[in-house]
Amino acid sequence: MESRDETMMEKHRVHLRPITLRDAAPATLHLLPCEVLASRPAPVGRFFTPAIRQGPDGLEVSFRGRSLRGEEVAVPPGLVGYVMVTEEKLIGKQDFLGDSENNYQEEEREPVAAPEPLERDFDRFIGATATFSRFTLWGLETIPGPDAKVRGALTWPSLAAVIHAQVPED
Amino acid sequence: KNLYLFPEYLKDASKKMKHGLMFVKLVNPCSGEGAIYLFDMYLQQLFEVKVFKEKYHSWFINQSVQSGGALHFATPVDPLFLLLHYLMKAGKEGKFQPLDQVVVDDIFPNSILLLKLPELEKSLCHVTEEKVNPEITNKKYYKYSKEKTLKWLEKKVNQTMAALKTNNVNVSARVLSTAFFSSDQVASDKEEDYIRYAHGLISEYIPKELSDDLSKHLQLPELPASWPNPPSKKIKLSDEPVEAKEDYTKFNTKDLKTEKKNNKMTAAQKALAKVDKSGMKSIDTFFGAKIKKKTGKI
């Protein structure tokens, strides 16, 4: 093996497996107004979901003895949500090298660099395990409402599209 | 587990590809530091990745809990902004150079992927002078042009401004505070706020020096010191490499009331607000963490 040093962090690529984007099953998501320090499996369907009630002006649930108020938030049209998981182990290169790397370049261009495969053996892989088009947004004791920061965030892609659109020629 | 939002067409395109979709670290043309981008070799498109993260939030994802409450956004980015970083550097030598000599980066070697974007070479005319070597067919040489770049950026500002108006983005606290004055006053103030806000958004993608030049080019008046920070300034204050959080909070929030709101917290909200939960992960940890420390020869 070659030497691996700090610069590799800047050099390596994390390949997103395209197939996972089309096969992902829908996920149920809740955005909670509290910090949970752990990231691990949790019996959400046993203790949280069954306790959700439809109140007069929104959803209600009790979590850790506190009252939460919630509402559904849809992912804006034109966008799709994914739950992504980085693959733990580096996959042997035999699976991915050798078959037609660079095959998406439309034509030969100036030789800019020695031909190099897109996927190298020190690269990593990530894949979607689930997809989503909505989530439940919870506020502590009050409904998050239209001023919820995440709602502002969801307007970013449409603005970004304009910032990065090509400008007309003179 | 990380949550991402992608444009839907990326999913459609994925049906036609086996690979060629990858996250890489490239230069952030504003800060000069590394940032995560998503490269789609099939669509030949570059996406930037921004993270929205709010304190004291977590996700339930099916039957699991995920701390942090982060939401990642992958949105298309004009790769010319990144190229501009290299063109400006190379421009200091004052020579015409072929593109493959301009985009040279030892720190972010994945930047050579930029040269695989066919549209990019076509858009170079916006920011460079160009020369063709008659002896080597098709060999083109480029030199950074500040004048052309400022014109290009002005168009960017204008189209951004138009979108801000159409979407009714609240660009400033000033919009509300001037509502009591004459309508003329409101209209002109508003216009300036829009330009300033659009300038701030574009400035996220260019070096500070160029942002200042653009401000002069747009003839933006200096702000009186007494004025609260305009949104553009606030965006810039963000010190995180992926600064989504900061500018999102400025969108659609009702001017400065956000701070006051804290006074209206319920007892439980107050109690929770006291707990300090710093040290949230940035997207950088998503890169490199696993193999970072394997140094030396094997």
PDB file of N, CA and C in Angstrom, chain A residues 66-99:
ATOM      1  N   ARG A  66     -42.402  16.107  28.947  1.00  0.00           N
ATOM      2  CA  ARG A  66     -42.709  17.461  28.486  1.00  0.00           C
ATOM      3  C   ARG A  66     -43.718  17.398  27.353  1.00  0.00           C
ATOM      4  N   SER A  67     -44.460  18.475  27.258  1.00  0.00           N
ATOM      5  CA  SER A  67     -45.486  18.505  26.226  1.00  0.00           C
ATOM      6  C   SER A  67     -44.919  19.104  24.942  1.00  0.00           C
ATOM      7  N   LEU A  68     -45.071  18.390  23.871  1.00  0.00           N
ATOM      8  CA  LEU A  68     -44.619  18.883  22.566  1.00  0.00           C
ATOM      9  C   LEU A  68     -45.827  19.129  21.680  1.00  0.00           C
ATOM     10  N   ARG A  69     -45.711  20.150  20.845  1.00  0.00           N
ATOM     11  CA  ARG A  69     -46.760  20.443  19.876  1.00  0.00           C
ATOM     12  C   ARG A  69     -46.140  20.394  18.496  1.00  0.00           C
ATOM     13  N   GLY A  70     -46.827  19.722  17.581  1.00  0.00           N
ATOM     14  CA  GLY A  70     -46.191  19.500  16.291  1.00  0.00           C
ATOM     15  C   GLY A  70     -47.068  19.737  15.090  1.00  0.00           C
ATOM     16  N   GLU A  71     -46.417  19.764  13.948  1.00  0.00           N
ATOM     17  CA  GLU A  71     -47.118  19.933  12.673  1.00  0.00           C
ATOM     18  C   GLU A  71     -46.304  19.285  11.564  1.00  0.00           C
ATOM     19  N   GLU A  72     -46.996  18.922  10.505  1.00  0.00           N
ATOM     20  CA  GLU A  72     -46.330  18.298   9.367  1.00  0.00           C
ATOM     21  C   GLU A  72     -45.655  19.366   8.519  1.00  0.00           C
ATOM     22  N   VAL A  73     -44.443  19.076   8.080  1.00  0.00           N
ATOM     23  CA  VAL A  73     -43.746  19.975   7.161  1.00  0.00           C
ATOM     24  C   VAL A  73     -43.415  19.167   5.913  1.00  0.00           C
ATOM     25  N   ALA A  74     -43.832  19.691   4.769  1.00  0.00           N
ATOM     26  CA  ALA A  74     -43.554  18.983   3.515  1.00  0.00           C
ATOM     27  C   ALA A  74     -42.238  19.483   2.928  1.00  0.00           C
ATOM     28  N   VAL A  75     -41.479  18.589   2.360  1.00  0.00           N
ATOM     29  CA  VAL A  75     -40.292  18.969   1.604  1.00  0.00           C
ATOM     30  C   VAL A  75     -40.786  19.723   0.358  1.00  0.00           C
ATOM     31  N   PRO A  76     -40.194  20.875   0.038  1.00  0.00           N
ATOM     32  CA  PRO A  76     -40.705  21.655  -1.099  1.00  0.00           C
ATOM     33  C   PRO A  76     -40.681  20.846  -2.399  1.00  0.00           C
ATOM     34  N   PRO A  77     -41.599  21.168  -3.308  1.00  0.00           N
ATOM     35  CA  PRO A  77     -41.645  20.445  -4.580  1.00  0.00           C
ATOM     36  C   PRO A  77     -40.312  20.555  -5.313  1.00  0.00           C
ATOM     37  N   GLY A  78     -39.951  19.505  -6.014  1.00  0.00           N
ATOM     38  CA  GLY A  78     -38.683  19.522  -6.741  1.00  0.00           C
ATOM     39  C   GLY A  78     -37.525  19.007  -5.919  1.00  0.00           C
ATOM     40  N   LEU A  79     -37.787  18.763  -4.626  1.00  0.00           N
ATOM     41  CA  LEU A  79     -36.730  18.245  -3.771  1.00  0.00           C
ATOM     42  C   LEU A  79     -37.131  16.880  -3.226  1.00  0.00           C
ATOM     43  N   VAL A  80     -36.137  16.091  -2.911  1.00  0.00           N
ATOM     44  CA  VAL A  80     -36.416  14.802  -2.312  1.00  0.00           C
ATOM     45  C   VAL A  80     -35.418  14.579  -1.176  1.00  0.00           C
ATOM     46  N   GLY A  81     -35.917  14.023  -0.079  1.00  0.00           N
ATOM     47  CA  GLY A  81     -35.077  13.812   1.088  1.00  0.00           C
ATOM     48  C   GLY A  81     -34.547  12.395   1.164  1.00  0.00           C
ATOM     49  N   TYR A  82     -33.334  12.268   1.694  1.00  0.00           N
ATOM     50  CA  TYR A  82     -32.738  10.947   1.865  1.00  0.00           C
ATOM     51  C   TYR A  82     -32.081  10.818   3.233  1.00  0.00           C
ATOM     52  N   VAL A  83     -32.177   9.635   3.767  1.00  0.00           N
ATOM     53  CA  VAL A  83     -31.390   9.284   4.946  1.00  0.00           C
ATOM     54  C   VAL A  83     -30.150   8.572   4.410  1.00  0.00           C
ATOM     55  N   MET A  84     -28.983   9.086   4.738  1.00  0.00           N
ATOM     56  CA  MET A  84     -27.762   8.521   4.156  1.00  0.00           C
ATOM     57  C   MET A  84     -26.876   7.933   5.237  1.00  0.00           C
ATOM     58  N   VAL A  85     -26.274   6.820   4.894  1.00  0.00           N
ATOM     59  CA  VAL A  85     -25.392   6.151   5.832  1.00  0.00           C
ATOM     60  C   VAL A  85     -24.067   5.842   5.129  1.00  0.00           C
ATOM     61  N   THR A  86     -22.987   6.227   5.789  1.00  0.00           N
ATOM     62  CA  THR A  86     -21.668   5.935   5.249  1.00  0.00           C
ATOM     63  C   THR A  86     -21.348   4.475   5.501  1.00  0.00           C
ATOM     64  N   GLU A  87     -20.833   3.824   4.489  1.00  0.00           N
ATOM     65  CA  GLU A  87     -20.492   2.410   4.659  1.00  0.00           C
ATOM     66  C   GLU A  87     -19.254   2.289   5.536  1.00  0.00           C
ATOM     67  N   GLU A  88     -19.338   1.369   6.462  1.00  0.00           N
ATOM     68  CA  GLU A  88     -18.290   1.246   7.461  1.00  0.00           C
ATOM     69  C   GLU A  88     -16.933   0.886   6.869  1.00  0.00           C
ATOM     70  N   LYS A  89     -16.935  -0.192   6.125  1.00  0.00           N
ATOM     71  CA  LYS A  89     -15.653  -0.734   5.677  1.00  0.00           C
ATOM     72  C   LYS A  89     -15.391  -0.304   4.247  1.00  0.00           C
ATOM     73  N   LEU A  90     -14.137  -0.041   3.949  1.00  0.00           N
ATOM     74  CA  LEU A  90     -13.773   0.216   2.563  1.00  0.00           C
ATOM     75  C   LEU A  90     -14.074  -1.033   1.758  1.00  0.00           C
ATOM     76  N   ILE A  91     -14.710  -0.830   0.647  1.00  0.00           N
ATOM     77  CA  ILE A  91     -15.063  -1.963  -0.193  1.00  0.00           C
ATOM     78  C   ILE A  91     -13.886  -2.268  -1.111  1.00  0.00           C
ATOM     79  N   GLY A  92     -13.649  -3.539  -1.301  1.00  0.00           N
ATOM     80  CA  GLY A  92     -12.565  -3.940  -2.202  1.00  0.00           C
ATOM     81  C   GLY A  92     -12.756  -3.331  -3.569  1.00  0.00           C
ATOM     82  N   LYS A  93     -11.637  -2.955  -4.167  1.00  0.00           N
ATOM     83  CA  LYS A  93     -11.784  -2.199  -5.405  1.00  0.00           C
ATOM     84  C   LYS A  93     -12.284  -3.067  -6.559  1.00  0.00           C
ATOM     85  N   GLN A  94     -12.173  -4.363  -6.427  1.00  0.00           N
ATOM     86  CA  GLN A  94     -12.570  -5.211  -7.555  1.00  0.00           C
ATOM     87  C   GLN A  94     -14.028  -4.983  -7.950  1.00  0.00           C
ATOM     88  N   ASP A  95     -14.845  -4.540  -6.991  1.00  0.00           N
ATOM     89  CA  ASP A  95     -16.245  -4.334  -7.311  1.00  0.00           C
ATOM     90  C   ASP A  95     -16.481  -3.120  -8.198  1.00  0.00           C
ATOM     91  N   PHE A  96     -15.595  -2.175  -8.092  1.00  0.00           N
ATOM     92  CA  PHE A  96     -15.949  -0.902  -8.703  1.00  0.00           C
ATOM     93  C   PHE A  96     -14.976  -0.411  -9.753  1.00  0.00           C
ATOM     94  N   LEU A  97     -13.800  -0.930  -9.733  1.00  0.00           N
ATOM     95  CA  LEU A  97     -12.871  -0.464 -10.743  1.00  0.00           C
ATOM     96  C   LEU A  97     -13.029  -1.322 -11.984  1.00  0.00           C
ATOM     97  N   GLY A  98     -12.465  -0.835 -13.044  1.00  0.00           N
ATOM     98  CA  GLY A  98     -12.396  -1.678 -14.223  1.00  0.00           C
ATOM     99  C   GLY A  98     -13.594  -1.582 -15.115  1.00  0.00           C
ATOM    100  N   ASP A  99     -14.780  -1.327 -14.564  1.00  0.00           N
ATOM    101  CA  ASP A  99     -15.850  -1.206 -15.537  1.00  0.00           C
ATOM    102  C   ASP A  99     -16.187   0.250 -15.811  1.00  0.00           C
TER     103      ASP A  99
END
